[in-house]
Amino acid sequence: MSATHASDVETRFVDVSGIRYAMRRFGNRNGGLPLLCLQHFTGTLDNWDPAIVDALAEDREVILFENAGVGRSTGAVPATIAEMAAHAIRFMDALELPKVHILGFSLGGFLAQEIAIAVPDRVASIILSGSAPEGGKGAGMDRPELVAIYTDSAMPMNEKLKRLFFPDTPQGHAAAAAFINRLDARQSDRDLPPGPEVAGTQLQAMIAWANWQGDLRQKLAKINHPVLVTNGDNDAMIPTQNSIVLAEALPNATLILYPNAGHGALFQYAQTYVAHVREFLRGQ
């Protein structure tokens, strides 16, 4: 068994076709198929909540992947969701991972869907948290009130996370503060913050994903894997209705909505979320 704490596991690198992907790989290697974790909009390796990934690493190996051009990964930031997914598949190939479970949060959930369709035999099951199908209403996260926060250079990143992920309630404020404290647990070998091109490029890719005019239900019908869909009941970033659509249109999905929570429901309800994910994965 390897290290099981995200706060102290070393950052490692994998070189593929001239691109160096940063990753953190830790947990119980005797616990069955690994869990590949795909990050949110502008998120880096340091944005994974230790309360979630450390607990899941007790059961199985957890692999935190950083896409091209983000943090300490090299290369250009991919301009489309399909390109982001292709990078993740190349990363899986480089690590010789024949099959994985995938946890995709927000933007990461977009990639998870693309990967499941592109290489279905390489995916055992999927967790989609705070995500949306292609063509999902509001999935581009380009509403003015959100863009104002993304582009506010004077606002600290921790403040942005609090405003975007948590409700403006006493309970939400307390959950946000606890979440930020957990992210700060890692003291050394911290990731680089996302460069200035990351937000713009990823946002345009998400807008294109949201504006897709195809048949989303026909597309989702191709994903026959077991899927756990989770979100808060009032997600202001990627509207909660998208999670409901995912659960209705995916052939083998379970939906959990957490009360009085938004996009960061998995962080606000970390202990409960971990219990739900563990139960789901143990059944696969």
PDB file of C-alpha atoms in Angstrom:
ATOM      1  CA  MET A   1       0.000   0.000   0.000  1.00  0.00           C
ATOM      2  CA  SER A   2       1.358   3.432  -0.935  1.00  0.00           C
ATOM      3  CA  ALA A   3       0.804   6.778   0.770  1.00  0.00           C
ATOM      4  CA  THR A   4      -2.833   7.677   1.381  1.00  0.00           C
ATOM      5  CA  HIS A   5      -2.644  11.424   1.979  1.00  0.00           C
ATOM      6  CA  ALA A   6      -2.999  13.986  -0.803  1.00  0.00           C
ATOM      7  CA  SER A   7      -1.239  16.561   1.359  1.00  0.00           C
ATOM      8  CA  ASP A   8       2.114  14.778   1.257  1.00  0.00           C
ATOM      9  CA  VAL A   9       2.155  12.502  -1.807  1.00  0.00           C
ATOM     10  CA  GLU A  10       4.778  13.599  -4.332  1.00  0.00           C
ATOM     11  CA  THR A  11       3.887  15.166  -7.653  1.00  0.00           C
ATOM     12  CA  ARG A  12       5.029  12.906 -10.468  1.00  0.00           C
ATOM     13  CA  PHE A  13       5.204  13.360 -14.233  1.00  0.00           C
ATOM     14  CA  VAL A  14       4.458  11.301 -17.327  1.00  0.00           C
ATOM     15  CA  ASP A  15       5.876  12.265 -20.720  1.00  0.00           C
ATOM     16  CA  VAL A  16       3.751  11.568 -23.792  1.00  0.00           C
ATOM     17  CA  SER A  17       4.440  12.907 -27.305  1.00  0.00           C
ATOM     18  CA  GLY A  18       6.285  15.957 -26.053  1.00  0.00           C
ATOM     19  CA  ILE A  19       3.835  16.819 -23.278  1.00  0.00           C
ATOM     20  CA  ARG A  20       4.599  16.286 -19.595  1.00  0.00           C
ATOM     21  CA  TYR A  21       1.486  15.568 -17.532  1.00  0.00           C
ATOM     22  CA  ALA A  22       1.601  16.236 -13.781  1.00  0.00           C
ATOM     23  CA  MET A  23      -0.159  13.778 -11.512  1.00  0.00           C
ATOM     24  CA  ARG A  24      -0.447  12.529  -7.952  1.00  0.00           C
ATOM     25  CA  ARG A  25      -0.917   8.808  -7.485  1.00  0.00           C
ATOM     26  CA  PHE A  26      -1.548   7.281  -4.076  1.00  0.00           C
ATOM     27  CA  GLY A  27      -3.683   4.906  -2.067  1.00  0.00           C
ATOM     28  CA  ASN A  28      -4.432   1.215  -1.792  1.00  0.00           C
ATOM     29  CA  ARG A  29      -3.075  -0.535  -4.878  1.00  0.00           C
ATOM     30  CA  ASN A  30      -4.641  -3.800  -3.750  1.00  0.00           C
ATOM     31  CA  GLY A  31      -8.146  -2.365  -3.703  1.00  0.00           C
ATOM     32  CA  GLY A  32      -9.248  -3.110  -7.248  1.00  0.00           C
ATOM     33  CA  LEU A  33      -9.477  -0.737 -10.176  1.00  0.00           C
ATOM     34  CA  PRO A  34      -8.003   2.748  -9.663  1.00  0.00           C
ATOM     35  CA  LEU A  35     -10.073   5.919  -9.523  1.00  0.00           C
ATOM     36  CA  LEU A  36      -9.027   8.531 -12.097  1.00  0.00           C
ATOM     37  CA  CYS A  37     -10.000  12.047 -10.938  1.00  0.00           C
ATOM     38  CA  LEU A  38     -10.675  14.798 -13.497  1.00  0.00           C
ATOM     39  CA  GLN A  39     -10.691  18.368 -12.234  1.00  0.00           C
ATOM     40  CA  HIS A  40     -12.996  21.383 -12.474  1.00  0.00           C
ATOM     41  CA  PHE A  41     -12.639  24.611 -14.465  1.00  0.00           C
ATOM     42  CA  THR A  42      -9.150  26.112 -13.866  1.00  0.00           C
ATOM     43  CA  GLY A  43      -8.554  23.607 -11.062  1.00  0.00           C
ATOM     44  CA  THR A  44      -5.096  22.214 -10.326  1.00  0.00           C
ATOM     45  CA  LEU A  45      -3.840  19.230  -8.363  1.00  0.00           C
ATOM     46  CA  ASP A  46      -4.018  21.341  -5.202  1.00  0.00           C
ATOM     47  CA  ASN A  47      -7.772  21.838  -5.614  1.00  0.00           C
ATOM     48  CA  TRP A  48      -8.672  18.257  -4.752  1.00  0.00           C
ATOM     49  CA  ASP A  49     -10.246  18.111  -1.301  1.00  0.00           C
ATOM     50  CA  PRO A  50      -8.186  15.834   1.000  1.00  0.00           C
ATOM     51  CA  ALA A  51     -11.355  14.938   2.903  1.00  0.00           C
ATOM     52  CA  ILE A  52     -12.596  13.235  -0.261  1.00  0.00           C
ATOM     53  CA  VAL A  53      -9.563  11.816  -2.027  1.00  0.00           C
ATOM     54  CA  ASP A  54      -7.773  10.654   1.147  1.00  0.00           C
ATOM     55  CA  ALA A  55     -10.825   8.699   2.247  1.00  0.00           C
ATOM     56  CA  LEU A  56     -11.341   7.139  -1.185  1.00  0.00           C
ATOM     57  CA  ALA A  57      -7.625   6.236  -1.307  1.00  0.00           C
ATOM     58  CA  GLU A  58      -8.111   3.960   1.686  1.00  0.00           C
ATOM     59  CA  ASP A  59     -10.117   1.634  -0.586  1.00  0.00           C
ATOM     60  CA  ARG A  60      -8.261   1.888  -3.897  1.00  0.00           C
ATOM     61  CA  GLU A  61      -5.563   3.746  -5.752  1.00  0.00           C
ATOM     62  CA  VAL A  62      -6.475   7.332  -6.587  1.00  0.00           C
ATOM     63  CA  ILE A  63      -4.892   9.109  -9.559  1.00  0.00           C
ATOM     64  CA  LEU A  64      -5.205  12.887  -9.796  1.00  0.00           C
ATOM     65  CA  PHE A  65      -4.650  13.980 -13.405  1.00  0.00           C
ATOM     66  CA  GLU A  66      -3.664  17.454 -14.591  1.00  0.00           C
ATOM     67  CA  ASN A  67      -4.515  18.199 -18.204  1.00  0.00           C
ATOM     68  CA  ALA A  68      -2.157  19.814 -20.696  1.00  0.00           C
ATOM     69  CA  GLY A  69      -1.291  23.444 -20.052  1.00  0.00           C
ATOM     70  CA  VAL A  70      -2.670  23.490 -16.496  1.00  0.00           C
ATOM     71  CA  GLY A  71      -0.518  23.861 -13.393  1.00  0.00           C
ATOM     72  CA  ARG A  72       2.743  21.993 -13.911  1.00  0.00           C
ATOM     73  CA  SER A  73       1.596  20.100 -16.999  1.00  0.00           C
ATOM     74  CA  THR A  74       3.172  21.375 -20.200  1.00  0.00           C
ATOM     75  CA  GLY A  75       1.694  21.967 -23.647  1.00  0.00           C
ATOM     76  CA  ALA A  76      -1.119  24.182 -24.869  1.00  0.00           C
ATOM     77  CA  VAL A  77      -4.419  24.286 -23.026  1.00  0.00           C
ATOM     78  CA  PRO A  78      -6.817  22.121 -25.101  1.00  0.00           C
ATOM     79  CA  ALA A  79      -9.396  24.217 -26.932  1.00  0.00           C
ATOM     80  CA  THR A  80     -12.215  21.644 -26.920  1.00  0.00           C
ATOM     81  CA  ILE A  81     -13.655  19.094 -24.525  1.00  0.00           C
ATOM     82  CA  ALA A  82     -12.827  16.336 -27.022  1.00  0.00           C
ATOM     83  CA  GLU A  83      -9.157  17.380 -27.010  1.00  0.00           C
ATOM     84  CA  MET A  84      -9.104  17.437 -23.202  1.00  0.00           C
ATOM     85  CA  ALA A  85     -10.543  13.916 -23.153  1.00  0.00           C
ATOM     86  CA  ALA A  86      -7.980  12.765 -25.720  1.00  0.00           C
ATOM     87  CA  HIS A  87      -5.184  13.988 -23.447  1.00  0.00           C
ATOM     88  CA  ALA A  88      -6.675  12.008 -20.554  1.00  0.00           C
ATOM     89  CA  ILE A  89      -6.813   8.864 -22.696  1.00  0.00           C
ATOM     90  CA  ARG A  90      -3.179   9.306 -23.732  1.00  0.00           C
ATOM     91  CA  PHE A  91      -2.321   9.680 -20.050  1.00  0.00           C
ATOM     92  CA  MET A  92      -4.172   6.416 -19.287  1.00  0.00           C
ATOM     93  CA  ASP A  93      -2.242   4.725 -22.092  1.00  0.00           C
ATOM     94  CA  ALA A  94       1.081   5.977 -20.750  1.00  0.00           C
ATOM     95  CA  LEU A  95       0.323   4.582 -17.291  1.00  0.00           C
ATOM     96  CA  GLU A  96      -0.869   1.323 -18.886  1.00  0.00           C
ATOM     97  CA  LEU A  97      -4.224   1.521 -17.151  1.00  0.00           C
ATOM     98  CA  PRO A  98      -6.442  -1.058 -18.852  1.00  0.00           C
ATOM     99  CA  LYS A  99      -9.557   0.014 -16.964  1.00  0.00           C
ATOM    100  CA  VAL A 100     -10.497   2.680 -14.410  1.00  0.00           C
ATOM    101  CA  HIS A 101     -13.349   4.206 -12.500  1.00  0.00           C
ATOM    102  CA  ILE A 102     -13.639   7.927 -13.246  1.00  0.00           C
ATOM    103  CA  LEU A 103     -14.641  10.757 -10.929  1.00  0.00           C
ATOM    104  CA  GLY A 104     -15.325  13.878 -12.965  1.00  0.00           C
ATOM    105  CA  PHE A 105     -16.152  17.094 -11.147  1.00  0.00           C
ATOM    106  CA  SER A 106     -17.756  19.910 -13.162  1.00  0.00           C
ATOM    107  CA  LEU A 107     -15.647  20.278 -16.348  1.00  0.00           C
ATOM    108  CA  GLY A 108     -14.064  16.945 -15.445  1.00  0.00           C
ATOM    109  CA  GLY A 109     -17.480  15.358 -15.816  1.00  0.00           C
ATOM    110  CA  PHE A 110     -17.662  16.564 -19.413  1.00  0.00           C
ATOM    111  CA  LEU A 111     -14.390  14.725 -20.086  1.00  0.00           C
ATOM    112  CA  ALA A 112     -15.600  11.604 -18.305  1.00  0.00           C
ATOM    113  CA  GLN A 113     -18.564  11.338 -20.682  1.00  0.00           C
ATOM    114  CA  GLU A 114     -16.345  11.745 -23.738  1.00  0.00           C
ATOM    115  CA  ILE A 115     -13.894   9.123 -22.471  1.00  0.00           C
ATOM    116  CA  ALA A 116     -16.683   6.638 -21.764  1.00  0.00           C
ATOM    117  CA  ILE A 117     -17.946   6.983 -25.337  1.00  0.00           C
ATOM    118  CA  ALA A 118     -14.502   6.972 -26.964  1.00  0.00           C
ATOM    119  CA  VAL A 119     -13.051   3.989 -25.071  1.00  0.00           C
ATOM    120  CA  PRO A 120     -15.994   2.287 -23.332  1.00  0.00           C
ATOM    121  CA  ASP A 121     -14.061  -0.860 -22.449  1.00  0.00           C
ATOM    122  CA  ARG A 122     -11.520   1.203 -20.497  1.00  0.00           C
ATOM    123  CA  VAL A 123     -14.144   2.567 -18.079  1.00  0.00           C
ATOM    124  CA  ALA A 124     -15.784   0.548 -15.311  1.00  0.00           C
ATOM    125  CA  SER A 125     -18.038   3.219 -13.794  1.00  0.00           C
ATOM    126  CA  ILE A 126     -18.379   6.992 -13.577  1.00  0.00           C
ATOM    127  CA  ILE A 127     -19.140   9.579 -10.904  1.00  0.00           C
ATOM    128  CA  LEU A 128     -20.395  12.877 -12.360  1.00  0.00           C
ATOM    129  CA  SER A 129     -20.505  15.643  -9.747  1.00  0.00           C
ATOM    130  CA  GLY A 130     -21.746  19.146 -10.563  1.00  0.00           C
ATOM    131  CA  SER A 131     -21.650  18.375 -14.269  1.00  0.00           C
ATOM    132  CA  ALA A 132     -23.802  18.474 -17.403  1.00  0.00           C
ATOM    133  CA  PRO A 133     -24.401  16.688 -20.697  1.00  0.00           C
ATOM    134  CA  GLU A 134     -23.240  18.197 -23.961  1.00  0.00           C
ATOM    135  CA  GLY A 135     -25.939  20.670 -24.941  1.00  0.00           C
ATOM    136  CA  GLY A 136     -26.867  21.180 -21.290  1.00  0.00           C
ATOM    137  CA  LYS A 137     -28.550  24.497 -20.544  1.00  0.00           C
ATOM    138  CA  GLY A 138     -26.218  26.884 -18.718  1.00  0.00           C
ATOM    139  CA  ALA A 139     -23.293  24.466 -18.793  1.00  0.00           C
ATOM    140  CA  GLY A 140     -21.044  27.104 -20.377  1.00  0.00           C
ATOM    141  CA  MET A 141     -20.758  28.973 -17.060  1.00  0.00           C
ATOM    142  CA  ASP A 142     -20.642  32.274 -18.973  1.00  0.00           C
ATOM    143  CA  ARG A 143     -23.378  34.179 -17.166  1.00  0.00           C
ATOM    144  CA  PRO A 144     -22.255  37.759 -16.356  1.00  0.00           C
ATOM    145  CA  GLU A 145     -22.376  37.320 -12.585  1.00  0.00           C
ATOM    146  CA  LEU A 146     -20.020  34.323 -12.848  1.00  0.00           C
ATOM    147  CA  VAL A 147     -17.640  35.928 -15.359  1.00  0.00           C
ATOM    148  CA  ALA A 148     -17.344  38.934 -13.051  1.00  0.00           C
ATOM    149  CA  ILE A 149     -15.913  36.649 -10.377  1.00  0.00           C
ATOM    150  CA  TYR A 150     -13.625  34.697 -12.731  1.00  0.00           C
ATOM    151  CA  THR A 151     -12.096  37.886 -14.118  1.00  0.00           C
ATOM    152  CA  ASP A 152     -11.711  39.836 -10.854  1.00  0.00           C
ATOM    153  CA  SER A 153      -7.919  39.989 -10.575  1.00  0.00           C
ATOM    154  CA  ALA A 154      -8.142  41.621  -7.135  1.00  0.00           C
ATOM    155  CA  MET A 155     -10.199  38.800  -5.625  1.00  0.00           C
ATOM    156  CA  PRO A 156      -8.117  36.047  -3.972  1.00  0.00           C
ATOM    157  CA  MET A 157      -8.659  32.544  -5.359  1.00  0.00           C
ATOM    158  CA  ASN A 158      -9.929  31.278  -2.013  1.00  0.00           C
ATOM    159  CA  GLU A 159     -12.604  33.985  -2.022  1.00  0.00           C
ATOM    160  CA  LYS A 160     -13.638  32.995  -5.540  1.00  0.00           C
ATOM    161  CA  LEU A 161     -14.013  29.359  -4.477  1.00  0.00           C
ATOM    162  CA  LYS A 162     -16.143  30.379  -1.498  1.00  0.00           C
ATOM    163  CA  ARG A 163     -18.465  32.494  -3.637  1.00  0.00           C
ATOM    164  CA  LEU A 164     -18.755  30.044  -6.522  1.00  0.00           C
ATOM    165  CA  PHE A 165     -19.000  26.731  -4.684  1.00  0.00           C
ATOM    166  CA  PHE A 166     -20.985  27.457  -1.518  1.00  0.00           C
ATOM    167  CA  PRO A 167     -24.333  29.049  -0.632  1.00  0.00           C
ATOM    168  CA  ASP A 168     -24.423  32.458   1.017  1.00  0.00           C
ATOM    169  CA  THR A 169     -25.706  31.097   4.328  1.00  0.00           C
ATOM    170  CA  PRO A 170     -24.090  30.583   7.752  1.00  0.00           C
ATOM    171  CA  GLN A 171     -23.807  26.868   7.014  1.00  0.00           C
ATOM    172  CA  GLY A 172     -22.351  27.587   3.582  1.00  0.00           C
ATOM    173  CA  HIS A 173     -19.804  30.012   5.015  1.00  0.00           C
ATOM    174  CA  ALA A 174     -18.693  27.477   7.621  1.00  0.00           C
ATOM    175  CA  ALA A 175     -18.381  24.720   5.003  1.00  0.00           C
ATOM    176  CA  ALA A 176     -16.385  27.041   2.739  1.00  0.00           C
ATOM    177  CA  ALA A 177     -13.943  27.955   5.504  1.00  0.00           C
ATOM    178  CA  ALA A 178     -13.427  24.290   6.390  1.00  0.00           C
ATOM    179  CA  PHE A 179     -12.856  23.426   2.735  1.00  0.00           C
ATOM    180  CA  ILE A 180     -10.253  26.171   2.271  1.00  0.00           C
ATOM    181  CA  ASN A 181      -8.440  25.024   5.417  1.00  0.00           C
ATOM    182  CA  ARG A 182      -8.273  21.494   4.030  1.00  0.00           C
ATOM    183  CA  LEU A 183      -6.841  22.722   0.720  1.00  0.00           C
ATOM    184  CA  ASP A 184      -4.151  24.578   2.660  1.00  0.00           C
ATOM    185  CA  ALA A 185      -2.975  21.390   4.393  1.00  0.00           C
ATOM    186  CA  ARG A 186      -0.356  20.736   1.735  1.00  0.00           C
ATOM    187  CA  GLN A 187       2.735  22.732   2.721  1.00  0.00           C
ATOM    188  CA  SER A 188       5.386  21.629   0.218  1.00  0.00           C
ATOM    189  CA  ASP A 189       5.581  20.749  -3.486  1.00  0.00           C
ATOM    190  CA  ARG A 190       2.463  22.773  -4.187  1.00  0.00           C
ATOM    191  CA  ASP A 191       1.193  23.046  -7.732  1.00  0.00           C
ATOM    192  CA  LEU A 192       1.547  26.143  -9.877  1.00  0.00           C
ATOM    193  CA  PRO A 193      -1.567  28.324 -10.170  1.00  0.00           C
ATOM    194  CA  PRO A 194      -3.328  28.188 -13.537  1.00  0.00           C
ATOM    195  CA  GLY A 195      -1.796  30.508 -16.122  1.00  0.00           C
ATOM    196  CA  PRO A 196      -3.762  33.394 -17.641  1.00  0.00           C
ATOM    197  CA  GLU A 197      -4.692  31.385 -20.748  1.00  0.00           C
ATOM    198  CA  VAL A 198      -6.337  28.539 -18.827  1.00  0.00           C
ATOM    199  CA  ALA A 199      -9.596  30.242 -17.837  1.00  0.00           C
ATOM    200  CA  GLY A 200     -10.281  31.769 -21.245  1.00  0.00           C
ATOM    201  CA  THR A 201      -9.547  28.624 -23.229  1.00  0.00           C
ATOM    202  CA  GLN A 202     -11.440  26.295 -20.911  1.00  0.00           C
ATOM    203  CA  LEU A 203     -14.400  28.660 -20.725  1.00  0.00           C
ATOM    204  CA  GLN A 204     -14.687  28.802 -24.525  1.00  0.00           C
ATOM    205  CA  ALA A 205     -14.569  25.005 -24.641  1.00  0.00           C
ATOM    206  CA  MET A 206     -17.357  24.827 -22.063  1.00  0.00           C
ATOM    207  CA  ILE A 207     -19.455  27.370 -23.944  1.00  0.00           C
ATOM    208  CA  ALA A 208     -19.102  25.323 -27.140  1.00  0.00           C
ATOM    209  CA  TRP A 209     -20.089  22.200 -25.174  1.00  0.00           C
ATOM    210  CA  ALA A 210     -23.209  23.932 -23.828  1.00  0.00           C
ATOM    211  CA  ASN A 211     -24.160  25.315 -27.257  1.00  0.00           C
ATOM    212  CA  TRP A 212     -24.042  21.932 -29.012  1.00  0.00           C
ATOM    213  CA  GLN A 213     -27.267  21.369 -30.954  1.00  0.00           C
ATOM    214  CA  GLY A 214     -27.201  17.573 -31.196  1.00  0.00           C
ATOM    215  CA  ASP A 215     -29.504  15.062 -29.524  1.00  0.00           C
ATOM    216  CA  LEU A 216     -28.133  14.858 -25.991  1.00  0.00           C
ATOM    217  CA  ARG A 217     -30.362  11.959 -25.010  1.00  0.00           C
ATOM    218  CA  GLN A 218     -29.205   9.937 -28.005  1.00  0.00           C
ATOM    219  CA  LYS A 219     -25.616  10.684 -27.051  1.00  0.00           C
ATOM    220  CA  LEU A 220     -26.084   9.790 -23.378  1.00  0.00           C
ATOM    221  CA  ALA A 221     -27.757   6.520 -24.385  1.00  0.00           C
ATOM    222  CA  LYS A 222     -24.312   5.395 -25.589  1.00  0.00           C
ATOM    223  CA  ILE A 223     -22.987   5.444 -22.017  1.00  0.00           C
ATOM    224  CA  ASN A 224     -24.108   2.129 -20.573  1.00  0.00           C
ATOM    225  CA  HIS A 225     -21.741   2.218 -17.599  1.00  0.00           C
ATOM    226  CA  PRO A 226     -23.018   2.528 -14.036  1.00  0.00           C
ATOM    227  CA  VAL A 227     -23.063   6.253 -13.249  1.00  0.00           C
ATOM    228  CA  LEU A 228     -23.501   8.104  -9.968  1.00  0.00           C
ATOM    229  CA  VAL A 229     -24.731  11.665 -10.567  1.00  0.00           C
ATOM    230  CA  THR A 230     -24.435  14.137  -7.681  1.00  0.00           C
ATOM    231  CA  ASN A 231     -24.966  17.851  -7.179  1.00  0.00           C
ATOM    232  CA  GLY A 232     -26.311  20.450  -4.811  1.00  0.00           C
ATOM    233  CA  ASP A 233     -29.981  21.313  -5.089  1.00  0.00           C
ATOM    234  CA  ASN A 234     -29.154  24.883  -6.145  1.00  0.00           C
ATOM    235  CA  ASP A 235     -26.041  24.908  -8.335  1.00  0.00           C
ATOM    236  CA  ALA A 236     -25.451  28.458  -9.598  1.00  0.00           C
ATOM    237  CA  MET A 237     -22.505  27.497 -11.827  1.00  0.00           C
ATOM    238  CA  ILE A 238     -23.828  24.497 -13.770  1.00  0.00           C
ATOM    239  CA  PRO A 239     -27.558  24.500 -13.068  1.00  0.00           C
ATOM    240  CA  THR A 240     -28.810  21.501 -11.111  1.00  0.00           C
ATOM    241  CA  GLN A 241     -31.343  20.667 -13.818  1.00  0.00           C
ATOM    242  CA  ASN A 242     -28.409  19.336 -15.853  1.00  0.00           C
ATOM    243  CA  SER A 243     -27.764  16.665 -13.239  1.00  0.00           C
ATOM    244  CA  ILE A 244     -31.408  15.667 -13.409  1.00  0.00           C
ATOM    245  CA  VAL A 245     -31.193  15.403 -17.201  1.00  0.00           C
ATOM    246  CA  LEU A 246     -28.065  13.255 -16.896  1.00  0.00           C
ATOM    247  CA  ALA A 247     -29.747  10.898 -14.462  1.00  0.00           C
ATOM    248  CA  GLU A 248     -32.869  10.604 -16.595  1.00  0.00           C
ATOM    249  CA  ALA A 249     -31.076  10.052 -19.910  1.00  0.00           C
ATOM    250  CA  LEU A 250     -28.204   7.813 -18.876  1.00  0.00           C
ATOM    251  CA  PRO A 251     -29.301   4.151 -19.043  1.00  0.00           C
ATOM    252  CA  ASN A 252     -27.800   3.113 -15.698  1.00  0.00           C
ATOM    253  CA  ALA A 253     -27.644   6.159 -13.417  1.00  0.00           C
ATOM    254  CA  THR A 254     -28.336   7.026  -9.785  1.00  0.00           C
ATOM    255  CA  LEU A 255     -28.990  10.639  -8.744  1.00  0.00           C
ATOM    256  CA  ILE A 256     -28.197  12.234  -5.382  1.00  0.00           C
ATOM    257  CA  LEU A 257     -28.948  15.913  -4.702  1.00  0.00           C
ATOM    258  CA  TYR A 258     -27.634  17.447  -1.488  1.00  0.00           C
ATOM    259  CA  PRO A 259     -29.877  20.008   0.277  1.00  0.00           C
ATOM    260  CA  ASN A 260     -29.048  23.693   0.690  1.00  0.00           C
ATOM    261  CA  ALA A 261     -25.930  23.292  -1.424  1.00  0.00           C
ATOM    262  CA  GLY A 262     -24.498  24.484  -4.709  1.00  0.00           C
ATOM    263  CA  HIS A 263     -21.699  23.515  -7.071  1.00  0.00           C
ATOM    264  CA  GLY A 264     -19.393  22.515  -4.219  1.00  0.00           C
ATOM    265  CA  ALA A 265     -21.892  20.156  -2.610  1.00  0.00           C
ATOM    266  CA  LEU A 266     -19.289  17.372  -2.577  1.00  0.00           C
ATOM    267  CA  PHE A 267     -17.066  19.581  -0.388  1.00  0.00           C
ATOM    268  CA  GLN A 268     -19.899  20.883   1.782  1.00  0.00           C
ATOM    269  CA  TYR A 269     -21.048  17.308   2.467  1.00  0.00           C
ATOM    270  CA  ALA A 270     -17.624  15.668   2.140  1.00  0.00           C
ATOM    271  CA  GLN A 271     -18.187  12.856   4.637  1.00  0.00           C
ATOM    272  CA  THR A 272     -21.614  11.974   3.248  1.00  0.00           C
ATOM    273  CA  TYR A 273     -20.376  12.292  -0.323  1.00  0.00           C
ATOM    274  CA  VAL A 274     -17.505   9.889   0.368  1.00  0.00           C
ATOM    275  CA  ALA A 275     -19.930   7.379   1.877  1.00  0.00           C
ATOM    276  CA  HIS A 276     -22.131   7.552  -1.216  1.00  0.00           C
ATOM    277  CA  VAL A 277     -19.186   7.211  -3.619  1.00  0.00           C
ATOM    278  CA  ARG A 278     -17.732   4.318  -1.624  1.00  0.00           C
ATOM    279  CA  GLU A 279     -21.035   2.473  -1.651  1.00  0.00           C
ATOM    280  CA  PHE A 280     -21.382   3.044  -5.381  1.00  0.00           C
ATOM    281  CA  LEU A 281     -17.860   1.890  -6.217  1.00  0.00           C
ATOM    282  CA  ARG A 282     -18.050  -1.180  -4.022  1.00  0.00           C
ATOM    283  CA  GLY A 283     -21.070  -2.309  -6.006  1.00  0.00           C
ATOM    284  CA  GLN A 284     -19.141  -2.236  -9.307  1.00  0.00           C
TER     285      GLN A 284
END
